[in-house]
Short mmCIF file of C-alpha atoms in Angstrom, two decimals:
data_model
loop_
_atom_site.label_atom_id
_atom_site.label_comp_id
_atom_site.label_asym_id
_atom_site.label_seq_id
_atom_site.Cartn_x
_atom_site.Cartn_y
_atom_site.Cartn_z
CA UNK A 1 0.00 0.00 0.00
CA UNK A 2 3.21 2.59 0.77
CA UNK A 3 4.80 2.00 -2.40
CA UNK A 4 1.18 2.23 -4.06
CA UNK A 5 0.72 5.75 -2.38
CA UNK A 6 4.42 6.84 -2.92
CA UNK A 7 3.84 6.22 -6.72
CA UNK A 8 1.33 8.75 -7.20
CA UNK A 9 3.00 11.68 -4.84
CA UNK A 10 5.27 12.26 -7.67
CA UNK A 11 2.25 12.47 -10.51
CA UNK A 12 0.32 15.15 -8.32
CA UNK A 13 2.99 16.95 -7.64
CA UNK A 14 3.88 17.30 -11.37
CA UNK A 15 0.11 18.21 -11.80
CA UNK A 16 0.19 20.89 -9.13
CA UNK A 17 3.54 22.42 -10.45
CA UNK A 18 2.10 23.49 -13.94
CA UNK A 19 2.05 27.38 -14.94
CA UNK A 20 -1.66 27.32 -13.61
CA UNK A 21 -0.44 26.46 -10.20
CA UNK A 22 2.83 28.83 -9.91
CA UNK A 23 0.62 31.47 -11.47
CA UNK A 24 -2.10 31.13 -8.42
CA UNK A 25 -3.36 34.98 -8.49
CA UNK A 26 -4.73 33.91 -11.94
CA UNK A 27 -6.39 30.64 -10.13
CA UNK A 28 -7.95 33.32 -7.78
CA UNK A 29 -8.92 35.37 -10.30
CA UNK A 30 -10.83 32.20 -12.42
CA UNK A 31 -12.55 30.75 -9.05
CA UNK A 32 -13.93 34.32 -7.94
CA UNK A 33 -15.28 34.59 -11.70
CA UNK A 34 -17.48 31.56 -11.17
CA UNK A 35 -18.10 31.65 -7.25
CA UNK A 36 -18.27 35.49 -6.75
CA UNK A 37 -21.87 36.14 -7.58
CA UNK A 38 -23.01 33.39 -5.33
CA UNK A 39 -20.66 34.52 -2.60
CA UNK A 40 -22.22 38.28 -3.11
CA UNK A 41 -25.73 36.49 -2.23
CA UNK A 42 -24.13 34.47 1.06
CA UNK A 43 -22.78 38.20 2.15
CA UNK A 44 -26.47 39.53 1.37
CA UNK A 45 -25.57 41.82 -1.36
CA UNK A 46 -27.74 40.20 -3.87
CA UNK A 47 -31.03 38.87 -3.42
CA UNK A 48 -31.19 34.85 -4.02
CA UNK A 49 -31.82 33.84 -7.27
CA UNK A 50 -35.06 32.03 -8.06
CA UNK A 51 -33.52 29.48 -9.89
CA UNK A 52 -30.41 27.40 -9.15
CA UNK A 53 -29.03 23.95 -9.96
CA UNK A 54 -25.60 23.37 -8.75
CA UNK A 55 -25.06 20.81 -11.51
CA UNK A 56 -25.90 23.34 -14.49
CA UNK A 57 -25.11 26.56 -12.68
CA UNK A 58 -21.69 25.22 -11.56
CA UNK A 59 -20.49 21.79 -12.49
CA UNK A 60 -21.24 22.68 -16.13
CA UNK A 61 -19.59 25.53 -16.35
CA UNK A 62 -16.39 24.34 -14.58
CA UNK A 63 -16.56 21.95 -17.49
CA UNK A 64 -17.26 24.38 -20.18
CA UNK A 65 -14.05 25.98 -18.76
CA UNK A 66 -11.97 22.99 -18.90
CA UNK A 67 -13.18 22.09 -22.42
CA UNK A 68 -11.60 25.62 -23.27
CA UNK A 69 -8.59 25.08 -21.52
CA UNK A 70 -9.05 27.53 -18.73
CA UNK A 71 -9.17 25.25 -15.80
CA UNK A 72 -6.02 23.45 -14.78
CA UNK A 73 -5.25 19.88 -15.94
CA UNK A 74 -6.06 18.14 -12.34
CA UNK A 75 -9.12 16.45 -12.28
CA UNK A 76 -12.46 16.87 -10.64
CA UNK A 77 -12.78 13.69 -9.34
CA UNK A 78 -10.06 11.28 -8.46
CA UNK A 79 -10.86 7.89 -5.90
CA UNK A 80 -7.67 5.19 -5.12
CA UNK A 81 -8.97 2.52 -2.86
CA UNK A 82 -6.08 0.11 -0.92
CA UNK A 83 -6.12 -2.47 -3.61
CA UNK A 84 -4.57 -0.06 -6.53
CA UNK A 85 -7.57 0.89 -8.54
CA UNK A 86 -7.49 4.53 -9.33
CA UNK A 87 -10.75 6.45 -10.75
CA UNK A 88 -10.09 9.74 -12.48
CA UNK A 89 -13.06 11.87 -13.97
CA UNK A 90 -12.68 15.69 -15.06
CA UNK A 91 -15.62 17.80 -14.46
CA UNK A 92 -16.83 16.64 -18.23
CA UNK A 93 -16.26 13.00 -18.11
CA UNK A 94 -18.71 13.48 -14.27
CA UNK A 95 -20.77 15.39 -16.20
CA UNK A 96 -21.21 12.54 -19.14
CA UNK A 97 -21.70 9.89 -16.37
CA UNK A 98 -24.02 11.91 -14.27
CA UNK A 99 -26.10 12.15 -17.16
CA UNK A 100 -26.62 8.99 -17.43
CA UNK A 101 -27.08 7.94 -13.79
CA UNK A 102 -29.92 10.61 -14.32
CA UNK A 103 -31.27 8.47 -16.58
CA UNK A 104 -30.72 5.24 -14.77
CA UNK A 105 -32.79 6.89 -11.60
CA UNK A 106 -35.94 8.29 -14.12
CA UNK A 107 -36.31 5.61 -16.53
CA UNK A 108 -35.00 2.16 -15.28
CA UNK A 109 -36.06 3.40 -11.10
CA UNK A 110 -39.66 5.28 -12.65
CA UNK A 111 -38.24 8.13 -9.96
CA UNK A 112 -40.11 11.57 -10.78
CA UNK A 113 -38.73 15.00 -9.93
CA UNK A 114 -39.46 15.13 -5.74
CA UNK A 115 -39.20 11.80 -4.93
CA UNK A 116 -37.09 10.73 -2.52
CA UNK A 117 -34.34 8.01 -2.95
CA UNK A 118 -31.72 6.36 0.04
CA UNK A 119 -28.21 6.02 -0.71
CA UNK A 120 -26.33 3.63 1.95
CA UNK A 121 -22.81 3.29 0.30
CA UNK A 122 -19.29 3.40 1.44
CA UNK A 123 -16.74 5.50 -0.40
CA UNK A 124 -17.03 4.43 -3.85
CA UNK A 125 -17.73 6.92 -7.08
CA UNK A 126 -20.78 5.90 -8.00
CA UNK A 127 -22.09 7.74 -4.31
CA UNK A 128 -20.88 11.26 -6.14
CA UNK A 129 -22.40 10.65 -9.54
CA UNK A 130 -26.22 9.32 -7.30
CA UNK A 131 -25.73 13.15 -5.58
CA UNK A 132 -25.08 14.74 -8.93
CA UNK A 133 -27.87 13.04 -10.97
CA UNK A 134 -30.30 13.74 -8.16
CA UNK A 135 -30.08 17.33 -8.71
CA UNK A 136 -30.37 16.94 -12.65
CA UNK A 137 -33.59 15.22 -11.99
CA UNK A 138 -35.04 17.37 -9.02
CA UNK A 139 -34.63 13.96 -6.86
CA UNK A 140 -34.31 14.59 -3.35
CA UNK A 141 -31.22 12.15 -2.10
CA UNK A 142 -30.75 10.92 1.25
CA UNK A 143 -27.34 9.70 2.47
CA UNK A 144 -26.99 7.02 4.97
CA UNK A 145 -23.96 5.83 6.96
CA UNK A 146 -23.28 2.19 5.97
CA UNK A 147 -22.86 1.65 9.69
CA UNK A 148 -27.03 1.85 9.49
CA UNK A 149 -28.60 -1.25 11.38
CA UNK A 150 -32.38 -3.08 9.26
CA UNK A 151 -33.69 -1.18 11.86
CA UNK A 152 -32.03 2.25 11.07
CA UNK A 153 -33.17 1.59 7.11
CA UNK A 154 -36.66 0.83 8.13
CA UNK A 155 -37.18 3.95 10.40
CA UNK A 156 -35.35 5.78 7.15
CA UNK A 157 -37.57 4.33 4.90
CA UNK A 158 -40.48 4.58 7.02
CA UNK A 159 -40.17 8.57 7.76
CA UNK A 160 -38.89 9.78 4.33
CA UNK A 161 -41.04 7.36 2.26
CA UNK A 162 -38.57 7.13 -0.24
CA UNK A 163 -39.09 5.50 -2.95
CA UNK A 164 -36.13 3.99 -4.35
CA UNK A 165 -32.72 2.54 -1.77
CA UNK A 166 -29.31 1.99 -3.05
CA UNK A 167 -27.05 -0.02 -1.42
CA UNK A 168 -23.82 -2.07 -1.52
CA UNK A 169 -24.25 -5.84 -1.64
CA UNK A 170 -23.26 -6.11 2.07
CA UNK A 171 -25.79 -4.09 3.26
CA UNK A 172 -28.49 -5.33 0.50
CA UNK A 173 -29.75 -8.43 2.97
CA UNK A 174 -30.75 -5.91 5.73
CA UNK A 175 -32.93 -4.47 3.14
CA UNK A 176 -34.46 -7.06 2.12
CA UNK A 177 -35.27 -8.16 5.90
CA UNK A 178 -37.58 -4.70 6.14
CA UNK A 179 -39.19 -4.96 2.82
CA UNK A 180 -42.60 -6.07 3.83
CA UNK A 181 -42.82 -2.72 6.37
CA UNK A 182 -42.25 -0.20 3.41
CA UNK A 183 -44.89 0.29 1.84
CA UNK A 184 -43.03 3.43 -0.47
CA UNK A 185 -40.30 1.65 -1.74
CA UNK A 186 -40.66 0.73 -5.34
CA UNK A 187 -36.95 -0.04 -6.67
CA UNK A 188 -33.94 -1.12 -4.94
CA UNK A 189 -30.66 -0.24 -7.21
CA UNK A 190 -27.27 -2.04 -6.13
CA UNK A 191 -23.65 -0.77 -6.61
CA UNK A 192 -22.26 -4.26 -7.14
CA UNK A 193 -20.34 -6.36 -9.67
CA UNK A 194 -22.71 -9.23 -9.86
CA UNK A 195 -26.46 -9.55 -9.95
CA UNK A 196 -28.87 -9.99 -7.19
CA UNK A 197 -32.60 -10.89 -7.30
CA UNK A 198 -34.85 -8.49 -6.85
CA UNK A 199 -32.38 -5.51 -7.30
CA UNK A 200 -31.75 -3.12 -10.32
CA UNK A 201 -27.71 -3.61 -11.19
CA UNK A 202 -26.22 0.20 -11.70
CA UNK A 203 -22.84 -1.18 -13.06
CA UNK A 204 -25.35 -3.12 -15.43
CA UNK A 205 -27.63 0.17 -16.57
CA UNK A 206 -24.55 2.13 -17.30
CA UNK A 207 -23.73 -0.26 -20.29
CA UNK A 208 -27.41 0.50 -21.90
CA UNK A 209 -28.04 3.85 -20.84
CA UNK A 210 -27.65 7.22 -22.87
CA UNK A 211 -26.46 9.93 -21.23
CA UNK A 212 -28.70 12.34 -23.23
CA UNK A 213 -30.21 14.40 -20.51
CA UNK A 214 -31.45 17.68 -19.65
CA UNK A 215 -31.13 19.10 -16.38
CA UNK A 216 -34.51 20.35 -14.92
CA UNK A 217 -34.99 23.81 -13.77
CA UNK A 218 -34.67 23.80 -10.07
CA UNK A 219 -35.89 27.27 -8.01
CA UNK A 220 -33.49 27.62 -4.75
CA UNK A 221 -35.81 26.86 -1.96
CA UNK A 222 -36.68 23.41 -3.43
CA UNK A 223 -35.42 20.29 -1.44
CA UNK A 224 -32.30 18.39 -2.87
CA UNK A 225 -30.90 16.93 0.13
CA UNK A 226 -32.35 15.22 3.67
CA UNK A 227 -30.17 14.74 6.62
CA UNK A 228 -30.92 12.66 9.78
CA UNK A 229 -29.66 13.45 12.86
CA UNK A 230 -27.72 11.37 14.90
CA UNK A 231 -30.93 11.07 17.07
CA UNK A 232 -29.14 11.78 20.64
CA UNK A 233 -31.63 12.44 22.28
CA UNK A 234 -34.48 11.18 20.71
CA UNK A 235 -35.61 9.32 17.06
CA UNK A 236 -33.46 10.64 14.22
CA UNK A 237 -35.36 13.54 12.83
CA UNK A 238 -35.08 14.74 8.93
CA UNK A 239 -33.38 18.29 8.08
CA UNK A 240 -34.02 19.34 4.27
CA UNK A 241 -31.70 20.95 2.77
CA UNK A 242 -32.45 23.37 -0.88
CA UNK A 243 -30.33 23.54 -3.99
CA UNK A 244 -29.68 27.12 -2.78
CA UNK A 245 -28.88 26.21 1.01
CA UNK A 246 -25.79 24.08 0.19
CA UNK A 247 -25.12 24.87 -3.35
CA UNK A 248 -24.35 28.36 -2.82
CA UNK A 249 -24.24 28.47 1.02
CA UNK A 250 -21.00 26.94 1.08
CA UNK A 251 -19.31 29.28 -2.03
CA UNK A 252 -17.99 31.48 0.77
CA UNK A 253 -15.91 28.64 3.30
CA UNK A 254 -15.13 26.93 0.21
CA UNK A 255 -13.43 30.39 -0.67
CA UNK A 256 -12.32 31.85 2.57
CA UNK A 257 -12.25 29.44 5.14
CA UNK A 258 -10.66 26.35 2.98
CA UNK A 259 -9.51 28.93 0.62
CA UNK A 260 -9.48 26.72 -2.24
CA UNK A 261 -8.75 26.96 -6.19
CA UNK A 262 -9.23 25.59 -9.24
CA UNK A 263 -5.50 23.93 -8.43
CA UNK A 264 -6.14 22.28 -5.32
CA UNK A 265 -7.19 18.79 -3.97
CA UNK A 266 -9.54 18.59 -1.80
CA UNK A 267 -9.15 15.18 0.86
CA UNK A 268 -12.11 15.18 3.24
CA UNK A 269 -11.98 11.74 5.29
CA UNK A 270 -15.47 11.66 5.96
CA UNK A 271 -18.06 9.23 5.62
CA UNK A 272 -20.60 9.64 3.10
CA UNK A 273 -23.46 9.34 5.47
CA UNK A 274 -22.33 12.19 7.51
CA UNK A 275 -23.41 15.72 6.56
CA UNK A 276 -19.72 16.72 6.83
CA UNK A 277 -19.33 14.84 3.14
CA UNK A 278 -21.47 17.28 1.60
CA UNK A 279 -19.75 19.89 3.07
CA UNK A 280 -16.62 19.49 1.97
CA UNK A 281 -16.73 16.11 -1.01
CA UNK A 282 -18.91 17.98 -3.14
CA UNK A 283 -19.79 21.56 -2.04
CA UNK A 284 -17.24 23.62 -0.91
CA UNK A 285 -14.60 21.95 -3.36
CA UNK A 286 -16.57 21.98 -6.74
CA UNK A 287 -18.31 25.18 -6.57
CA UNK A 288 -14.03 26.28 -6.20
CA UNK A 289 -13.37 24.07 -9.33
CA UNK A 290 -11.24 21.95 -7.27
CA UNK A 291 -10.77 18.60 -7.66
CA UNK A 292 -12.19 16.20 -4.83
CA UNK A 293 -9.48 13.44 -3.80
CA UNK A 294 -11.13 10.37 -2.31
CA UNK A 295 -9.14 7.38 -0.47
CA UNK A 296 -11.36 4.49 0.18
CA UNK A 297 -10.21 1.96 2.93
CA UNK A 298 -12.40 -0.84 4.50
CA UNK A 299 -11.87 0.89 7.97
CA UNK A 300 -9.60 4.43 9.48
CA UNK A 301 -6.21 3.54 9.13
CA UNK A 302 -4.22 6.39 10.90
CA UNK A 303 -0.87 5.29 9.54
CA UNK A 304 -2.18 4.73 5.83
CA UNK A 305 -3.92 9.29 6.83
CA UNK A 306 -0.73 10.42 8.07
CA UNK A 307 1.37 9.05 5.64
CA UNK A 308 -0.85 10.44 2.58
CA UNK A 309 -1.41 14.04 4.30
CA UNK A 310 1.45 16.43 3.92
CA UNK A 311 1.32 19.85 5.46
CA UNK A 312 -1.15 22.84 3.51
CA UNK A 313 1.76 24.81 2.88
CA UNK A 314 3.18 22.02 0.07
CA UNK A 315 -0.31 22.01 -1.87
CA UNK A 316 -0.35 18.85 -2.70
CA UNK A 317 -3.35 18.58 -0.33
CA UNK A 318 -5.54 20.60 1.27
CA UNK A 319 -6.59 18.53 4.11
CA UNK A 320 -10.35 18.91 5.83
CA UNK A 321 -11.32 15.97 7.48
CA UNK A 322 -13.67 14.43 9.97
CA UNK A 323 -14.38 10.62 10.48
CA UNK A 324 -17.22 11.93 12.31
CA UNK A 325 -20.76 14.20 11.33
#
């Protein structure tokens, strides 16, 4: 795994040491272009737009930019896991594929714009391209910690009453255990390399789906994300979330705070079902044009963090993370 990791320090570092990254002011100058409008409306300068889709009002046009060669040449995307596969995407190539996961979820799922769809994965890609074709479709998605008991989906299930679960093939049994209890669920779509009965293969779909798609017209204040709580002190209770809420709300810690650029790597070490991944795996990062860096390990290696993290000040990362919401 250390000789794995050691063999791509070089690569990024080559990446980050183009003209794009020595010349950062002109970075600067490219993110504020895209991000300062939005951060205008966080500082309540402007009034919040009507309408706003993160995936057309910012993921497109990061990849409009790249297609004319004014982003730099890192990627938007880019997931190693701890047995040496490596998944690169720039913001085109997640743009292509979350087209067609759009597709996936409103033809092969029958999911309309509003419904509500359950995503209990670990780390894996396809969890970024679900959160990206929800908002091309208007689908409200719902992460879930894969730590989430049969009786943690049901309640899920129960109180959202969504209508369509994805899930890894570990966690696909407890599923089916609660089945009979929800009454809303129509489709159950698994992230797996083989078939299962009963379930809707995504690896599968991608071979026969187009990626011909049109993103709806989202206002601001409609949903695109639900939340549970930890549920402390009581039952886990939903918190929506709009397209405007997150997908400008975090254009100004994504600038100032993390002060990121369209040369940077983001590496948040969260878990997807914590609200913290949002934050920082797909917010903060992409609305800055940076690219998101994922490592995916069956459980928190410390060593395998601390050897992979180098200090801010070096840029090959810039290093956010929680293992925790």
């Amino acid at each position: 795994m250390r000789s794995f990791v050691k063999s791509w320090i070089p690569q990024c570092l080559q990446i980050l040491r183009s003209p794009c990254r020595l010349f950062h002011g002109c970075n600067r100058l490219l993110t504020s272009q895209i991000i300062s409008y939005y951060d205008s409306v966080n500082q309540c300068e402007k009034e919040l737009p009507e309408y706003f889709n993160f995936a057309s009002d910012v993921l497109d046009k990061w990849s409009q930019l790249e297609k004319d060669g004014r982003r730099p040449a890192n990627p938007a995307f880019w997931w190693v896991n701890d047995e040496g596969e490596e998944v690169k995407w720039s913001f085109e190539e997640l743009g292509f594929l979350s087209r067609k996961t759009a597709n996936i979820l409103s033809e092969a799922c029958g999911l309309q714009r509003g419904d509500r769809i359950i995503a209990v994965l670990p780390r894996v890609p396809e969890w970024w391209l679900l959160n990206v074709a929800c908002m091309r479709t208007g689908i409200v998605f719902i992460p879930g910690t894969s730590q989430l008991t049969a009786k943690d989906i049901l309640y899920r299930l129960q109180a959202s009453e969504a209508k369509c679960i994805v899930t890894s093939d570990t966690l696909a049994p407890a599923v089916e255990s609660v089945m009979s209890e929800c009454h809303f669920l129509k489709t159950k779509l698994i992230v797996a390399k083989g078939s299962r009965d009963g379930w809707l293969n995504l690896k599968e779909l991608f071979a026969v789906t187009s990626a011909d798609h049109k993103c709806v017209k989202t206002r601001s204040q409609d949903p695109m994300l639900i939340y549970f709580t930890s549920g402390s002190t009581g039952s886990p209770k939903m918190v929506v979330q709009s397209h405007g809420s997150y997908g400008i709300g975090f254009a100004t810690s994504g600038r100032y705070w993390m002060n990121l650029t369209p040369s940077d790597i983001m590496w948040n070490t969260s878990d997807t079902g914590w609200v913290k991944a949002a934050w920082s795996s797909v917010f903060a990062p992409w609305i800055n044009g940076s690219c998101v860096f994922v490592h995916s390990l069956p459980e928190f290696k410390p060593a395998v963090i601390a050897e992979l993290q180098v200090h801010e000040s070096e840029t090959l990362f810039v290093w956010r993370g929680s293992t925790q919401s």
